[in-house]
Each structure stands twice: as structure tokens, then as C-alpha cells.
PDB file of C-alpha atoms and ligand atoms in Angstrom:
ATOM      1  CA  MET A   1    -115.922 194.461 104.963  1.00  0.00           C
ATOM      2  CA  LYS A   2    -113.420 191.303 105.671  1.00  0.00           C
ATOM      3  CA  LYS A   3    -113.639 190.112 109.533  1.00  0.00           C
ATOM      4  CA  ALA A   4    -111.828 187.900 111.940  1.00  0.00           C
ATOM      5  CA  ALA A   5    -111.619 187.739 115.372  1.00  0.00           C
ATOM      6  CA  VAL A   6    -109.504 185.888 118.404  1.00  0.00           C
ATOM      7  CA  ILE A   7    -111.505 183.886 120.508  1.00  0.00           C
ATOM      8  CA  GLY A   8    -110.447 182.659 124.364  1.00  0.00           C
ATOM      9  CA  PHE A   9    -111.554 182.689 127.930  1.00  0.00           C
ATOM     10  CA  PRO A  10    -110.275 185.046 129.046  1.00  0.00           C
ATOM     11  CA  VAL A  11    -108.866 186.861 125.835  1.00  0.00           C
ATOM     12  CA  LYS A  12    -108.033 190.248 127.199  1.00  0.00           C
ATOM     13  CA  HIS A  13    -104.215 189.249 126.958  1.00  0.00           C
ATOM     14  CA  SER A  14    -104.356 188.322 123.359  1.00  0.00           C
ATOM     15  CA  TRP A  15    -101.993 190.227 121.457  1.00  0.00           C
ATOM     16  CA  SER A  16    -103.391 188.958 118.208  1.00  0.00           C
ATOM     17  CA  PRO A  17    -105.652 192.229 117.344  1.00  0.00           C
ATOM     18  CA  ILE A  18    -102.291 194.212 117.629  1.00  0.00           C
ATOM     19  CA  ILE A  19    -100.672 192.420 115.294  1.00  0.00           C
ATOM     20  CA  HIS A  20    -103.780 191.711 112.777  1.00  0.00           C
ATOM     21  CA  ASN A  21    -104.818 195.309 112.859  1.00  0.00           C
ATOM     22  CA  TYR A  22    -101.242 196.489 112.348  1.00  0.00           C
ATOM     23  CA  TRP A  23    -101.147 194.687 108.850  1.00  0.00           C
ATOM     24  CA  ILE A  24    -104.645 195.601 107.981  1.00  0.00           C
ATOM     25  CA  LYS A  25    -103.715 199.395 108.387  1.00  0.00           C
ATOM     26  CA  GLU A  26    -100.324 198.724 106.674  1.00  0.00           C
ATOM     27  CA  HIS A  27    -101.811 197.095 103.380  1.00  0.00           C
ATOM     28  CA  GLY A  28    -105.154 199.703 103.394  1.00  0.00           C
ATOM     29  CA  ILE A  29    -107.352 196.866 103.766  1.00  0.00           C
ATOM     30  CA  PHE A  30    -111.128 197.075 104.443  1.00  0.00           C
ATOM     31  CA  GLY A  31    -111.365 195.200 107.478  1.00  0.00           C
ATOM     32  CA  GLU A  32    -111.559 194.419 111.124  1.00  0.00           C
ATOM     33  CA  TYR A  33    -109.864 191.966 113.645  1.00  0.00           C
ATOM     34  CA  GLU A  34    -111.460 192.091 117.113  1.00  0.00           C
ATOM     35  CA  LYS A  35    -111.296 189.895 120.321  1.00  0.00           C
ATOM     36  CA  ILE A  36    -114.056 187.919 121.606  1.00  0.00           C
ATOM     37  CA  GLU A  37    -114.452 186.418 125.107  1.00  0.00           C
ATOM     38  CA  VAL A  38    -116.598 183.196 124.972  1.00  0.00           C
ATOM     39  CA  HIS A  39    -117.436 180.631 127.692  1.00  0.00           C
ATOM     40  CA  PRO A  40    -116.244 177.263 126.844  1.00  0.00           C
ATOM     41  CA  SER A  41    -119.947 176.386 126.849  1.00  0.00           C
ATOM     42  CA  ASP A  42    -120.972 179.057 123.997  1.00  0.00           C
ATOM     43  CA  LEU A  43    -118.097 177.797 121.900  1.00  0.00           C
ATOM     44  CA  LYS A  44    -119.907 175.969 119.265  1.00  0.00           C
ATOM     45  CA  SER A  45    -122.560 178.478 118.983  1.00  0.00           C
ATOM     46  CA  LEU A  46    -120.385 181.302 118.839  1.00  0.00           C
ATOM     47  CA  ILE A  47    -118.142 179.641 116.045  1.00  0.00           C
ATOM     48  CA  ILE A  48    -121.362 178.801 113.956  1.00  0.00           C
ATOM     49  CA  THR A  49    -122.733 182.321 114.415  1.00  0.00           C
ATOM     50  CA  LYS A  50    -119.537 183.726 113.160  1.00  0.00           C
ATOM     51  CA  LYS A  51    -119.624 181.647 110.162  1.00  0.00           C
ATOM     52  CA  LYS A  52    -123.111 182.640 109.677  1.00  0.00           C
ATOM     53  CA  GLN A  53    -122.062 186.136 109.951  1.00  0.00           C
ATOM     54  CA  GLY A  54    -119.632 186.158 107.138  1.00  0.00           C
ATOM     55  CA  PHE A  55    -116.579 186.266 109.204  1.00  0.00           C
ATOM     56  CA  SER A  56    -113.428 184.977 107.198  1.00  0.00           C
ATOM     57  CA  GLY A  57    -112.362 182.918 110.137  1.00  0.00           C
ATOM     58  CA  LEU A  58    -111.196 182.799 113.794  1.00  0.00           C
ATOM     59  CA  ASN A  59    -108.055 182.555 115.820  1.00  0.00           C
ATOM     60  CA  ILE A  60    -108.520 180.223 118.620  1.00  0.00           C
ATOM     61  CA  THR A  61    -106.634 180.503 122.074  1.00  0.00           C
ATOM     62  CA  ILE A  62    -106.668 179.280 125.732  1.00  0.00           C
ATOM     63  CA  PRO A  63    -108.650 177.361 126.650  1.00  0.00           C
ATOM     64  CA  HIS A  64    -110.389 176.586 123.400  1.00  0.00           C
ATOM     65  CA  LYS A  65    -107.493 175.153 121.345  1.00  0.00           C
ATOM     66  CA  GLU A  66    -108.517 171.422 121.679  1.00  0.00           C
ATOM     67  CA  LYS A  67    -112.415 171.722 122.000  1.00  0.00           C
ATOM     68  CA  ALA A  68    -112.425 173.536 118.799  1.00  0.00           C
ATOM     69  CA  THR A  69    -111.016 170.653 116.961  1.00  0.00           C
ATOM     70  CA  GLU A  70    -114.441 168.896 117.636  1.00  0.00           C
ATOM     71  CA  ILE A  71    -116.510 171.604 115.966  1.00  0.00           C
ATOM     72  CA  CYS A  72    -114.190 171.538 112.534  1.00  0.00           C
ATOM     73  CA  ASP A  73    -115.288 169.646 109.627  1.00  0.00           C
ATOM     74  CA  GLU A  74    -111.705 169.244 108.422  1.00  0.00           C
ATOM     75  CA  LEU A  75    -108.586 169.348 110.157  1.00  0.00           C
ATOM     76  CA  SER A  76    -105.097 169.947 108.660  1.00  0.00           C
ATOM     77  CA  GLU A  77    -102.509 167.126 109.079  1.00  0.00           C
ATOM     78  CA  SER A  78    -100.885 169.288 111.990  1.00  0.00           C
ATOM     79  CA  ALA A  79    -104.279 169.778 113.813  1.00  0.00           C
ATOM     80  CA  ARG A  80    -104.985 166.586 113.454  1.00  0.00           C
ATOM     81  CA  VAL A  81    -101.801 164.953 114.871  1.00  0.00           C
ATOM     82  CA  LEU A  82    -101.952 167.850 117.728  1.00  0.00           C
ATOM     83  CA  GLN A  83    -105.455 167.448 118.271  1.00  0.00           C
ATOM     84  CA  ALA A  84    -105.426 171.226 118.810  1.00  0.00           C
ATOM     85  CA  VAL A  85    -106.235 174.156 116.395  1.00  0.00           C
ATOM     86  CA  ASN A  86    -105.463 177.976 116.627  1.00  0.00           C
ATOM     87  CA  LEU A  87    -106.883 178.768 113.407  1.00  0.00           C
ATOM     88  CA  ILE A  88    -110.421 178.145 112.000  1.00  0.00           C
ATOM     89  CA  ILE A  89    -111.201 179.260 108.387  1.00  0.00           C
ATOM     90  CA  PHE A  90    -114.666 179.234 106.814  1.00  0.00           C
ATOM     91  CA  LYS A  91    -114.484 178.600 103.266  1.00  0.00           C
ATOM     92  CA  ASN A  92    -117.090 176.923 100.773  1.00  0.00           C
ATOM     93  CA  ASN A  93    -119.441 176.460 103.872  1.00  0.00           C
ATOM     94  CA  ILE A  94    -116.673 174.182 105.621  1.00  0.00           C
ATOM     95  CA  ILE A  95    -115.180 174.743 108.991  1.00  0.00           C
ATOM     96  CA  TYR A  96    -111.421 173.978 108.607  1.00  0.00           C
ATOM     97  CA  GLY A  97    -109.012 174.026 111.517  1.00  0.00           C
ATOM     98  CA  ASP A  98    -105.380 174.222 111.325  1.00  0.00           C
ATOM     99  CA  ASN A  99    -102.266 174.695 113.907  1.00  0.00           C
ATOM    100  CA  THR A 100     -99.925 177.265 113.017  1.00  0.00           C
ATOM    101  CA  ASP A 101     -97.924 177.508 116.158  1.00  0.00           C
ATOM    102  CA  GLY A 102     -95.088 175.272 115.368  1.00  0.00           C
ATOM    103  CA  ASP A 103     -94.208 176.171 112.100  1.00  0.00           C
ATOM    104  CA  GLY A 104     -94.133 179.853 113.515  1.00  0.00           C
ATOM    105  CA  PHE A 105     -91.339 178.523 115.812  1.00  0.00           C
ATOM    106  CA  VAL A 106     -89.320 176.911 112.810  1.00  0.00           C
ATOM    107  CA  GLU A 107     -89.881 180.124 110.376  1.00  0.00           C
ATOM    108  CA  SER A 108     -88.504 182.223 113.203  1.00  0.00           C
ATOM    109  CA  PHE A 109     -85.430 180.164 113.598  1.00  0.00           C
ATOM    110  CA  LYS A 110     -84.729 179.821 109.879  1.00  0.00           C
ATOM    111  CA  LYS A 111     -85.137 183.929 109.442  1.00  0.00           C
ATOM    112  CA  ASP A 112     -82.744 184.731 112.522  1.00  0.00           C
ATOM    113  CA  PHE A 113     -80.495 181.954 111.568  1.00  0.00           C
ATOM    114  CA  PRO A 114     -80.515 181.368 107.896  1.00  0.00           C
ATOM    115  CA  ASP A 115     -77.291 179.595 107.350  1.00  0.00           C
ATOM    116  CA  ILE A 116     -78.159 176.914 109.869  1.00  0.00           C
ATOM    117  CA  ASN A 117     -79.716 173.576 108.651  1.00  0.00           C
ATOM    118  CA  LEU A 118     -81.963 172.099 111.303  1.00  0.00           C
ATOM    119  CA  SER A 119     -81.292 168.882 110.316  1.00  0.00           C
ATOM    120  CA  SER A 120     -77.958 168.977 111.538  1.00  0.00           C
ATOM    121  CA  LEU A 121     -78.822 169.771 114.982  1.00  0.00           C
ATOM    122  CA  ARG A 122     -79.351 167.641 118.270  1.00  0.00           C
ATOM    123  CA  ILE A 123     -82.420 169.386 119.954  1.00  0.00           C
ATOM    124  CA  GLY A 124     -83.368 169.570 123.459  1.00  0.00           C
ATOM    125  CA  ILE A 125     -87.155 170.943 124.253  1.00  0.00           C
ATOM    126  CA  LEU A 126     -87.859 171.840 127.827  1.00  0.00           C
ATOM    127  CA  GLY A 127     -91.719 171.426 128.398  1.00  0.00           C
ATOM    128  CA  ALA A 128     -94.286 169.233 127.057  1.00  0.00           C
ATOM    129  CA  GLY A 129     -97.374 171.285 126.738  1.00  0.00           C
ATOM    130  CA  GLY A 130     -99.340 172.352 123.740  1.00  0.00           C
ATOM    131  CA  ALA A 131     -96.487 174.842 122.390  1.00  0.00           C
ATOM    132  CA  ALA A 132     -93.783 171.855 122.991  1.00  0.00           C
ATOM    133  CA  LYS A 133     -96.013 169.616 120.969  1.00  0.00           C
ATOM    134  CA  SER A 134     -96.602 171.800 117.987  1.00  0.00           C
ATOM    135  CA  ILE A 135     -92.771 172.851 118.061  1.00  0.00           C
ATOM    136  CA  ALA A 136     -91.766 169.286 118.000  1.00  0.00           C
ATOM    137  CA  LEU A 137     -94.066 168.318 115.204  1.00  0.00           C
ATOM    138  CA  SER A 138     -92.957 171.051 113.122  1.00  0.00           C
ATOM    139  CA  LEU A 139     -89.097 170.454 113.832  1.00  0.00           C
ATOM    140  CA  SER A 140     -89.740 166.626 113.152  1.00  0.00           C
ATOM    141  CA  LYS A 141     -90.355 167.397 109.560  1.00  0.00           C
ATOM    142  CA  GLU A 142     -87.001 169.239 109.329  1.00  0.00           C
ATOM    143  CA  ASN A 143     -85.479 165.732 110.178  1.00  0.00           C
ATOM    144  CA  PRO A 144     -83.259 167.074 113.155  1.00  0.00           C
ATOM    145  CA  ASN A 145     -80.070 164.700 114.178  1.00  0.00           C
ATOM    146  CA  LYS A 146     -82.048 164.082 117.456  1.00  0.00           C
ATOM    147  CA  ILE A 147     -84.827 165.439 119.620  1.00  0.00           C
ATOM    148  CA  SER A 148     -85.112 165.116 123.596  1.00  0.00           C
ATOM    149  CA  ILE A 149     -87.773 166.226 125.354  1.00  0.00           C
ATOM    150  CA  PHE A 150     -87.379 167.413 129.245  1.00  0.00           C
ATOM    151  CA  ASN A 151     -90.514 167.853 131.570  1.00  0.00           C
ATOM    152  CA  ARG A 152     -91.677 167.891 135.403  1.00  0.00           C
ATOM    153  CA  ASN A 153     -94.140 165.361 134.521  1.00  0.00           C
ATOM    154  CA  ILE A 154     -92.092 162.868 132.644  1.00  0.00           C
ATOM    155  CA  GLU A 155     -95.420 160.838 131.492  1.00  0.00           C
ATOM    156  CA  ARG A 156     -96.302 163.859 129.407  1.00  0.00           C
ATOM    157  CA  ALA A 157     -92.950 164.227 127.764  1.00  0.00           C
ATOM    158  CA  GLU A 158     -93.659 160.400 126.833  1.00  0.00           C
ATOM    159  CA  LYS A 159     -97.137 160.829 125.407  1.00  0.00           C
ATOM    160  CA  LEU A 160     -95.847 163.672 123.279  1.00  0.00           C
ATOM    161  CA  ILE A 161     -93.084 161.430 121.756  1.00  0.00           C
ATOM    162  CA  GLU A 162     -95.684 158.787 120.982  1.00  0.00           C
ATOM    163  CA  LYS A 163     -98.354 161.404 119.692  1.00  0.00           C
ATOM    164  CA  VAL A 164     -96.140 163.355 117.678  1.00  0.00           C
ATOM    165  CA  ASN A 165     -94.555 160.212 116.374  1.00  0.00           C
ATOM    166  CA  LEU A 166     -90.970 160.886 117.298  1.00  0.00           C
ATOM    167  CA  PRO A 167     -89.336 157.682 117.123  1.00  0.00           C
ATOM    168  CA  ALA A 168     -85.783 158.594 117.924  1.00  0.00           C
ATOM    169  CA  ALA A 169     -86.817 160.855 120.541  1.00  0.00           C
ATOM    170  CA  GLU A 170     -86.082 160.327 124.367  1.00  0.00           C
ATOM    171  CA  PRO A 171     -88.081 161.763 127.314  1.00  0.00           C
ATOM    172  CA  PHE A 172     -86.512 163.093 130.586  1.00  0.00           C
ATOM    173  CA  TYR A 173     -87.131 164.853 133.762  1.00  0.00           C
ATOM    174  CA  ILE A 174     -86.637 168.707 133.412  1.00  0.00           C
ATOM    175  CA  ASP A 175     -84.015 168.806 136.061  1.00  0.00           C
ATOM    176  CA  ASP A 176     -82.175 166.284 134.024  1.00  0.00           C
ATOM    177  CA  ILE A 177     -81.145 168.830 131.982  1.00  0.00           C
ATOM    178  CA  ASN A 178     -78.020 170.086 134.207  1.00  0.00           C
ATOM    179  CA  LEU A 179     -76.851 166.360 134.665  1.00  0.00           C
ATOM    180  CA  LYS A 180     -73.528 167.015 132.571  1.00  0.00           C
ATOM    181  CA  LYS A 181     -74.716 164.217 130.013  1.00  0.00           C
ATOM    182  CA  PHE A 182     -76.166 165.672 127.250  1.00  0.00           C
ATOM    183  CA  SER A 183     -74.898 166.958 123.861  1.00  0.00           C
ATOM    184  CA  ILE A 184     -77.349 169.566 122.695  1.00  0.00           C
ATOM    185  CA  ASP A 185     -76.971 172.109 119.916  1.00  0.00           C
ATOM    186  CA  LEU A 186     -80.480 173.803 120.267  1.00  0.00           C
ATOM    187  CA  LEU A 187     -82.343 174.123 123.357  1.00  0.00           C
ATOM    188  CA  ILE A 188     -85.614 175.452 123.345  1.00  0.00           C
ATOM    189  CA  ASN A 189     -87.263 176.610 126.587  1.00  0.00           C
ATOM    190  CA  ALA A 190     -91.123 175.773 125.866  1.00  0.00           C
ATOM    191  CA  THR A 191     -92.401 176.195 129.645  1.00  0.00           C
ATOM    192  CA  PRO A 192     -93.872 179.417 131.162  1.00  0.00           C
ATOM    193  CA  VAL A 193     -90.526 180.003 133.167  1.00  0.00           C
ATOM    194  CA  GLY A 194     -89.124 183.297 132.401  1.00  0.00           C
ATOM    195  CA  MET A 195     -92.372 184.846 131.690  1.00  0.00           C
ATOM    196  CA  ALA A 196     -93.193 188.363 133.331  1.00  0.00           C
ATOM    197  CA  GLY A 197     -94.451 188.130 136.653  1.00  0.00           C
ATOM    198  CA  MET A 198     -93.090 184.593 137.189  1.00  0.00           C
ATOM    199  CA  THR A 199     -89.848 184.270 138.813  1.00  0.00           C
ATOM    200  CA  ASP A 200     -87.176 183.055 136.577  1.00  0.00           C
ATOM    201  CA  ILE A 201     -85.323 180.740 138.654  1.00  0.00           C
ATOM    202  CA  ASN A 202     -82.301 180.331 136.101  1.00  0.00           C
ATOM    203  CA  PHE A 203     -83.074 176.627 136.074  1.00  0.00           C
ATOM    204  CA  ILE A 204     -80.857 175.905 133.187  1.00  0.00           C
ATOM    205  CA  ASN A 205     -76.873 175.765 133.750  1.00  0.00           C
ATOM    206  CA  PHE A 206     -75.686 176.155 130.236  1.00  0.00           C
ATOM    207  CA  LYS A 207     -72.191 175.011 131.030  1.00  0.00           C
ATOM    208  CA  ASN A 208     -73.546 171.722 131.995  1.00  0.00           C
ATOM    209  CA  ILE A 209     -74.812 171.059 128.391  1.00  0.00           C
ATOM    210  CA  LYS A 210     -72.069 169.717 125.834  1.00  0.00           C
ATOM    211  CA  GLY A 211     -71.831 171.585 122.512  1.00  0.00           C
ATOM    212  CA  ILE A 212     -74.611 173.926 123.109  1.00  0.00           C
ATOM    213  CA  LYS A 213     -74.928 176.758 120.539  1.00  0.00           C
ATOM    214  CA  PHE A 214     -78.478 177.930 120.385  1.00  0.00           C
ATOM    215  CA  PHE A 215     -80.727 178.754 123.048  1.00  0.00           C
ATOM    216  CA  ALA A 216     -84.435 179.770 122.164  1.00  0.00           C
ATOM    217  CA  ASP A 217     -87.037 180.864 124.540  1.00  0.00           C
ATOM    218  CA  ILE A 218     -90.512 180.853 123.268  1.00  0.00           C
ATOM    219  CA  VAL A 219     -91.556 183.437 126.155  1.00  0.00           C
ATOM    220  CA  TYR A 220     -92.196 186.773 124.473  1.00  0.00           C
ATOM    221  CA  ASN A 221     -92.684 189.066 127.420  1.00  0.00           C
ATOM    222  CA  PRO A 222     -90.008 190.199 128.132  1.00  0.00           C
ATOM    223  CA  GLU A 223     -88.400 190.151 124.985  1.00  0.00           C
ATOM    224  CA  ASN A 224     -84.962 188.949 126.818  1.00  0.00           C
ATOM    225  CA  THR A 225     -85.459 186.723 129.472  1.00  0.00           C
ATOM    226  CA  GLU A 226     -83.178 185.898 132.267  1.00  0.00           C
ATOM    227  CA  SER A 227     -81.964 182.569 130.545  1.00  0.00           C
ATOM    228  CA  MET A 228     -81.328 184.269 127.332  1.00  0.00           C
ATOM    229  CA  ILE A 229     -79.318 186.812 128.870  1.00  0.00           C
ATOM    230  CA  LEU A 230     -77.320 184.105 130.889  1.00  0.00           C
ATOM    231  CA  ALA A 231     -77.071 182.096 127.617  1.00  0.00           C
ATOM    232  CA  ARG A 232     -75.492 185.194 125.634  1.00  0.00           C
ATOM    233  CA  SER A 233     -72.969 185.539 128.449  1.00  0.00           C
ATOM    234  CA  GLN A 234     -71.639 182.223 127.519  1.00  0.00           C
ATOM    235  CA  ASN A 235     -71.666 182.935 123.951  1.00  0.00           C
ATOM    236  CA  ILE A 236     -74.464 180.912 122.941  1.00  0.00           C
ATOM    237  CA  LYS A 237     -76.828 182.394 120.245  1.00  0.00           C
ATOM    238  CA  THR A 238     -80.131 183.151 121.560  1.00  0.00           C
ATOM    239  CA  MET A 239     -83.614 183.807 119.863  1.00  0.00           C
ATOM    240  CA  GLY A 240     -86.764 185.116 121.870  1.00  0.00           C
ATOM    241  CA  GLY A 241     -90.478 184.083 121.496  1.00  0.00           C
ATOM    242  CA  LEU A 242     -91.727 187.071 119.631  1.00  0.00           C
ATOM    243  CA  GLY A 243     -90.690 185.802 116.113  1.00  0.00           C
ATOM    244  CA  MET A 244     -92.604 182.905 116.949  1.00  0.00           C
ATOM    245  CA  LEU A 245     -95.751 184.772 117.852  1.00  0.00           C
ATOM    246  CA  LEU A 246     -95.720 187.162 114.716  1.00  0.00           C
ATOM    247  CA  TYR A 247     -94.840 184.044 112.250  1.00  0.00           C
ATOM    248  CA  GLN A 248     -97.600 181.975 113.610  1.00  0.00           C
ATOM    249  CA  ALA A 249     -99.972 184.720 112.456  1.00  0.00           C
ATOM    250  CA  ILE A 250     -99.065 184.867 108.910  1.00  0.00           C
ATOM    251  CA  PRO A 251    -101.166 182.079 107.507  1.00  0.00           C
ATOM    252  CA  SER A 252    -103.885 183.266 109.936  1.00  0.00           C
ATOM    253  CA  PHE A 253    -104.022 186.806 108.229  1.00  0.00           C
ATOM    254  CA  GLU A 254    -103.420 185.522 104.728  1.00  0.00           C
ATOM    255  CA  SER A 255    -106.375 183.159 104.940  1.00  0.00           C
ATOM    256  CA  PHE A 256    -108.744 185.789 106.556  1.00  0.00           C
ATOM    257  CA  PHE A 257    -107.578 188.796 104.329  1.00  0.00           C
ATOM    258  CA  GLY A 258    -106.041 187.644 101.254  1.00  0.00           C
ATOM    259  CA  VAL A 259    -102.675 189.473 101.558  1.00  0.00           C
ATOM    260  CA  ARG A 260     -99.495 187.499 102.842  1.00  0.00           C
ATOM    261  CA  PRO A 261     -97.856 190.138 105.243  1.00  0.00           C
ATOM    262  CA  GLU A 262     -94.207 190.375 106.424  1.00  0.00           C
ATOM    263  CA  VAL A 263     -92.780 190.217 109.858  1.00  0.00           C
ATOM    264  CA  SER A 264     -91.126 193.736 109.339  1.00  0.00           C
ATOM    265  CA  ASN A 265     -88.935 195.921 112.022  1.00  0.00           C
ATOM    266  CA  GLY A 266     -91.762 198.397 112.060  1.00  0.00           C
ATOM    267  CA  LEU A 267     -94.259 195.671 113.380  1.00  0.00           C
ATOM    268  CA  LYS A 268     -91.606 194.500 116.058  1.00  0.00           C
ATOM    269  CA  GLN A 269     -91.237 197.756 117.358  1.00  0.00           C
ATOM    270  CA  HIS A 270     -94.671 198.433 117.376  1.00  0.00           C
ATOM    271  CA  ILE A 271     -95.048 195.239 119.338  1.00  0.00           C
ATOM    272  CA  LEU A 272     -92.094 195.976 121.521  1.00  0.00           C
ATOM    273  CA  GLU A 273     -93.768 199.406 122.551  1.00  0.00           C
ATOM    274  CA  HIS A 274     -96.748 197.314 123.652  1.00  0.00           C
ATOM    275  CA  ILE A 275     -94.684 195.211 125.726  1.00  0.00           C
ATOM    276  CA  GLY A 276     -93.289 198.526 127.093  1.00  0.00           C
ATOM    277  CA  ARG A 277     -96.775 199.481 128.150  1.00  0.00           C
ATOM    278  CA  VAL A 278     -98.063 196.281 129.384  1.00  0.00           C
ATOM    279  CA  LYS A 279     -94.893 195.478 131.755  1.00  0.00           C
TER     280      LYS A 279
HETATM  281  P1  NAP B   1     -99.158 174.635 128.406  1.00  0.00           P
HETATM  282  O1  NAP B   1     -99.635 173.498 127.573  1.00  0.00           O
HETATM  283  O2  NAP B   1     -99.861 174.518 129.712  1.00  0.00           O
HETATM  284  O3  NAP B   1     -97.960 173.594 129.214  1.00  0.00           O
HETATM  285  C1  NAP B   1     -96.683 174.105 129.989  1.00  0.00           C
HETATM  286  C2  NAP B   1     -95.584 173.261 130.071  1.00  0.00           C
HETATM  287  O4  NAP B   1     -94.546 174.119 130.698  1.00  0.00           O
HETATM  288  C3  NAP B   1     -95.871 171.959 130.873  1.00  0.00           C
HETATM  289  O5  NAP B   1     -94.648 171.089 130.074  1.00  0.00           O
HETATM  290  C4  NAP B   1     -95.215 172.195 132.182  1.00  0.00           C
HETATM  291  O6  NAP B   1     -94.905 171.030 132.605  1.00  0.00           O
HETATM  292  C5  NAP B   1     -94.257 173.095 131.959  1.00  0.00           C
HETATM  293  N1  NAP B   1     -94.178 174.147 133.039  1.00  0.00           N
HETATM  294  C6  NAP B   1     -95.013 175.078 133.511  1.00  0.00           C
HETATM  295  N2  NAP B   1     -94.737 175.586 134.654  1.00  0.00           N
HETATM  296  C7  NAP B   1     -93.266 175.137 135.045  1.00  0.00           C
HETATM  297  C8  NAP B   1     -92.387 175.568 135.831  1.00  0.00           C
HETATM  298  N3  NAP B   1     -92.550 176.191 137.005  1.00  0.00           N
HETATM  299  N4  NAP B   1     -91.396 174.786 136.106  1.00  0.00           N
HETATM  300  C9  NAP B   1     -91.017 173.957 134.607  1.00  0.00           C
HETATM  301  N5  NAP B   1     -91.883 173.450 134.060  1.00  0.00           N
HETATM  302  C10 NAP B   1     -93.086 174.154 133.911  1.00  0.00           C
HETATM  303  O7  NAP B   1     -98.591 175.961 127.956  1.00  0.00           O
HETATM  304  P2  NAP B   1     -98.433 176.140 126.576  1.00  0.00           P
HETATM  305  O8  NAP B   1     -99.292 176.736 125.879  1.00  0.00           O
HETATM  306  O9  NAP B   1     -97.288 174.828 126.177  1.00  0.00           O
HETATM  307  O10 NAP B   1     -97.313 177.359 126.671  1.00  0.00           O
HETATM  308  C11 NAP B   1     -96.053 177.429 127.321  1.00  0.00           C
HETATM  309  C12 NAP B   1     -95.273 178.877 127.245  1.00  0.00           C
HETATM  310  O11 NAP B   1     -95.112 179.135 125.915  1.00  0.00           O
HETATM  311  C13 NAP B   1     -96.242 180.088 127.791  1.00  0.00           C
HETATM  312  O12 NAP B   1     -95.384 180.750 128.642  1.00  0.00           O
HETATM  313  C14 NAP B   1     -96.827 180.400 126.601  1.00  0.00           C
HETATM  314  O13 NAP B   1     -97.264 182.080 126.839  1.00  0.00           O
HETATM  315  C15 NAP B   1     -95.611 180.505 125.619  1.00  0.00           C
HETATM  316  N6  NAP B   1     -95.930 180.681 124.055  1.00  0.00           N
HETATM  317  C16 NAP B   1     -95.514 181.179 123.183  1.00  0.00           C
HETATM  318  C17 NAP B   1     -95.796 181.254 121.958  1.00  0.00           C
HETATM  319  C18 NAP B   1     -94.974 182.068 121.102  1.00  0.00           C
HETATM  320  O14 NAP B   1     -95.633 182.296 119.826  1.00  0.00           O
HETATM  321  N7  NAP B   1     -94.142 182.847 121.309  1.00  0.00           N
HETATM  322  C19 NAP B   1     -96.876 180.398 121.696  1.00  0.00           C
HETATM  323  C20 NAP B   1     -97.223 179.436 122.606  1.00  0.00           C
HETATM  324  C21 NAP B   1     -96.958 179.466 123.919  1.00  0.00           C
HETATM  325  P3  NAP B   1     -95.760 170.152 133.264  1.00  0.00           P
HETATM  326  O15 NAP B   1     -96.261 169.133 132.130  1.00  0.00           O
HETATM  327  O16 NAP B   1     -94.896 169.269 134.293  1.00  0.00           O
HETATM  328  O17 NAP B   1     -96.869 170.781 134.064  1.00  0.00           O
END
């Protein structure tokens, strides 16, 4: 039997088992995907144990993404730049670390807007945390017209630009987004503002952003955030975070179980029913 798991601390919030077990069933695979809670002090021994037990690999979630890089024998280019992994594969006796979050965002955008070329866009990212960093890295490979990073802590935005090596990017305070001086085609919310249980303070005044055409929120619970609803009321096209969550899981599933799965409407429906249950 092929086995894989997501490890985190805590891990009960993780939706990875729902996604992977849906695909296991869909493809009739003799496999199992579980969630394992592991304290940071046990991270290394747990990873080595799972390798010895013949697991195909692991997904890594909060708070282990950075620490797990130290346990890997090899890192992909994105994992090396980001110094964070969300995927570990055991192959040829090697522990290989990868980061698929940002590519999940780009894939999701391309599926939702197949006629839009990211290279023609001026992009603004709200947030400079782990998710913002991986999205910025993946977007940079698409050569966008311009990237601006807006964050409460501006030093973190500066560090992101330096680390991801975005020469033409600029850092700003998050509140500056409302200063009526920015021309942005695609604005991305990569902060948790809007998440279920967190007040959506409607911090974006879309009317102040010149030329805005797309708003992407990587929050996936709720499916439609207040900001997305507001954007749509002003004829701005929107994308929620569910697509990113599902597309980032594709390379993991393929490495673990040897089949490249699809993000189908059936899977989306399955997840949305789950959102209904956890609200
Ligand atoms: P993180 O590393 O903790 O970074 C959080 C970022 O949000 C920081 O830039 C932080 O700013 C900013 N922030 C936090 N609270 C804020 C507030 N009240 N107002 C303005 N800015 C605020 O977290 P992360 O891993 O990047 O995750 C961020 C969000 O993305 C979470 O909601 C997570 O669930 C979601 N996410 C979604 C996907 C997906 O697949 N759809 C994948 C990964 C993450 P400071 O630096 O100033 O503190």
C-alpha cells in the first residue's frame, strides 16, 4: 500500500486528507493519506521514521515548513529560495523537499482566466508572509509588468523582495493601497484578513486603485470573502483561495501515488460541502 501524510502542529485543521483521500478513491488507488500531529522537537525523528516505514512522502504544514528544510538532503529551486517546504518526497533513499504553494496560485489563475497573460499585468500583493513569498516567486517566473508588495511590517516586504530577487518590485505599507496613487491590474490578498472567524475590515477601497481588473483572495474559508463580494459589485473579476489549495496538492499526489489528478467540479463540490460543515 502507498502511504503519505500531512504533518503539522496542530494539524486537525488541515484539509489535505480530504483532498488526497478524494483522489485516492476516485482513482481506485490502494493507498492511504493521514494527518499526523508532531511537536517541533520530534520533527526530525518523525520524518526519518516515516521514511523507514516506506511512506512515499509527506506534506508539511504550520509550523514546520522552514525547519523541515534542514532535514532534507536536497531542495528544489523554489524550496531553496523560500527556505520553506510544503512537500517532502522519499526517493532513492533521499529526502527531497519542494514548495508548490505559489505554483498552485499561478495554475489556479491560469485555469480561471485562460485568456490573460500574467506578463502583461501590474500586480499588487497584500502581505509578505509565507504564502505571499511563494506566490511572488512563482509570479516572478511569469515576468509580470510590475510587482508591488504591501505589508503592515514594511521591513518584511523589503526582505521578501530581496529574498525572492524581484529587482523591479517595490515595498509599501499596507494602508498605502488606498492612497489613490497605484495602478494595479491584479490585486492579491495574501493576508488572513477575511478568514472565517476574523473580522473582514474591508480594508481595500477598490475605487482608489487605478485600472484594477482582477482581485484574488487566497483565503478559502469562506469561499467568497467580503472583499471578493465588494470587488465583484464594482465589476472586478475575482478568484478565491480554493483553487490554489487544490492545485498546490496536484504535484504532491502525483509524487505520492503515481497518478496526476485533476481539479474537478466534483472535488470542488466535495470541499465546499466540507466548508459548510466546518463554518
Ligand atoms: P504568515 O506567514 O503568518 O503571514 C501573514 C501575513 O498577513 C503577514 O504579511 C502579516 O503581516 C499579514 N497580516 C496578518 N494579519 C493581518 C491583519 N490583521 N491586517 C493586515 N495584514 C495582516 O501566513 P501565511 O502562511 O502567509 O498565510 C496567510 C493566509 O493565506 C492565511 O489565511 C492562510 O490560510 C492563507 N493561505 C492560503 C493558501 C491557499 O492554498 N489558498 C495557502 C497558504 C496560505 P505582518 O508581516 O505585518 O505581520
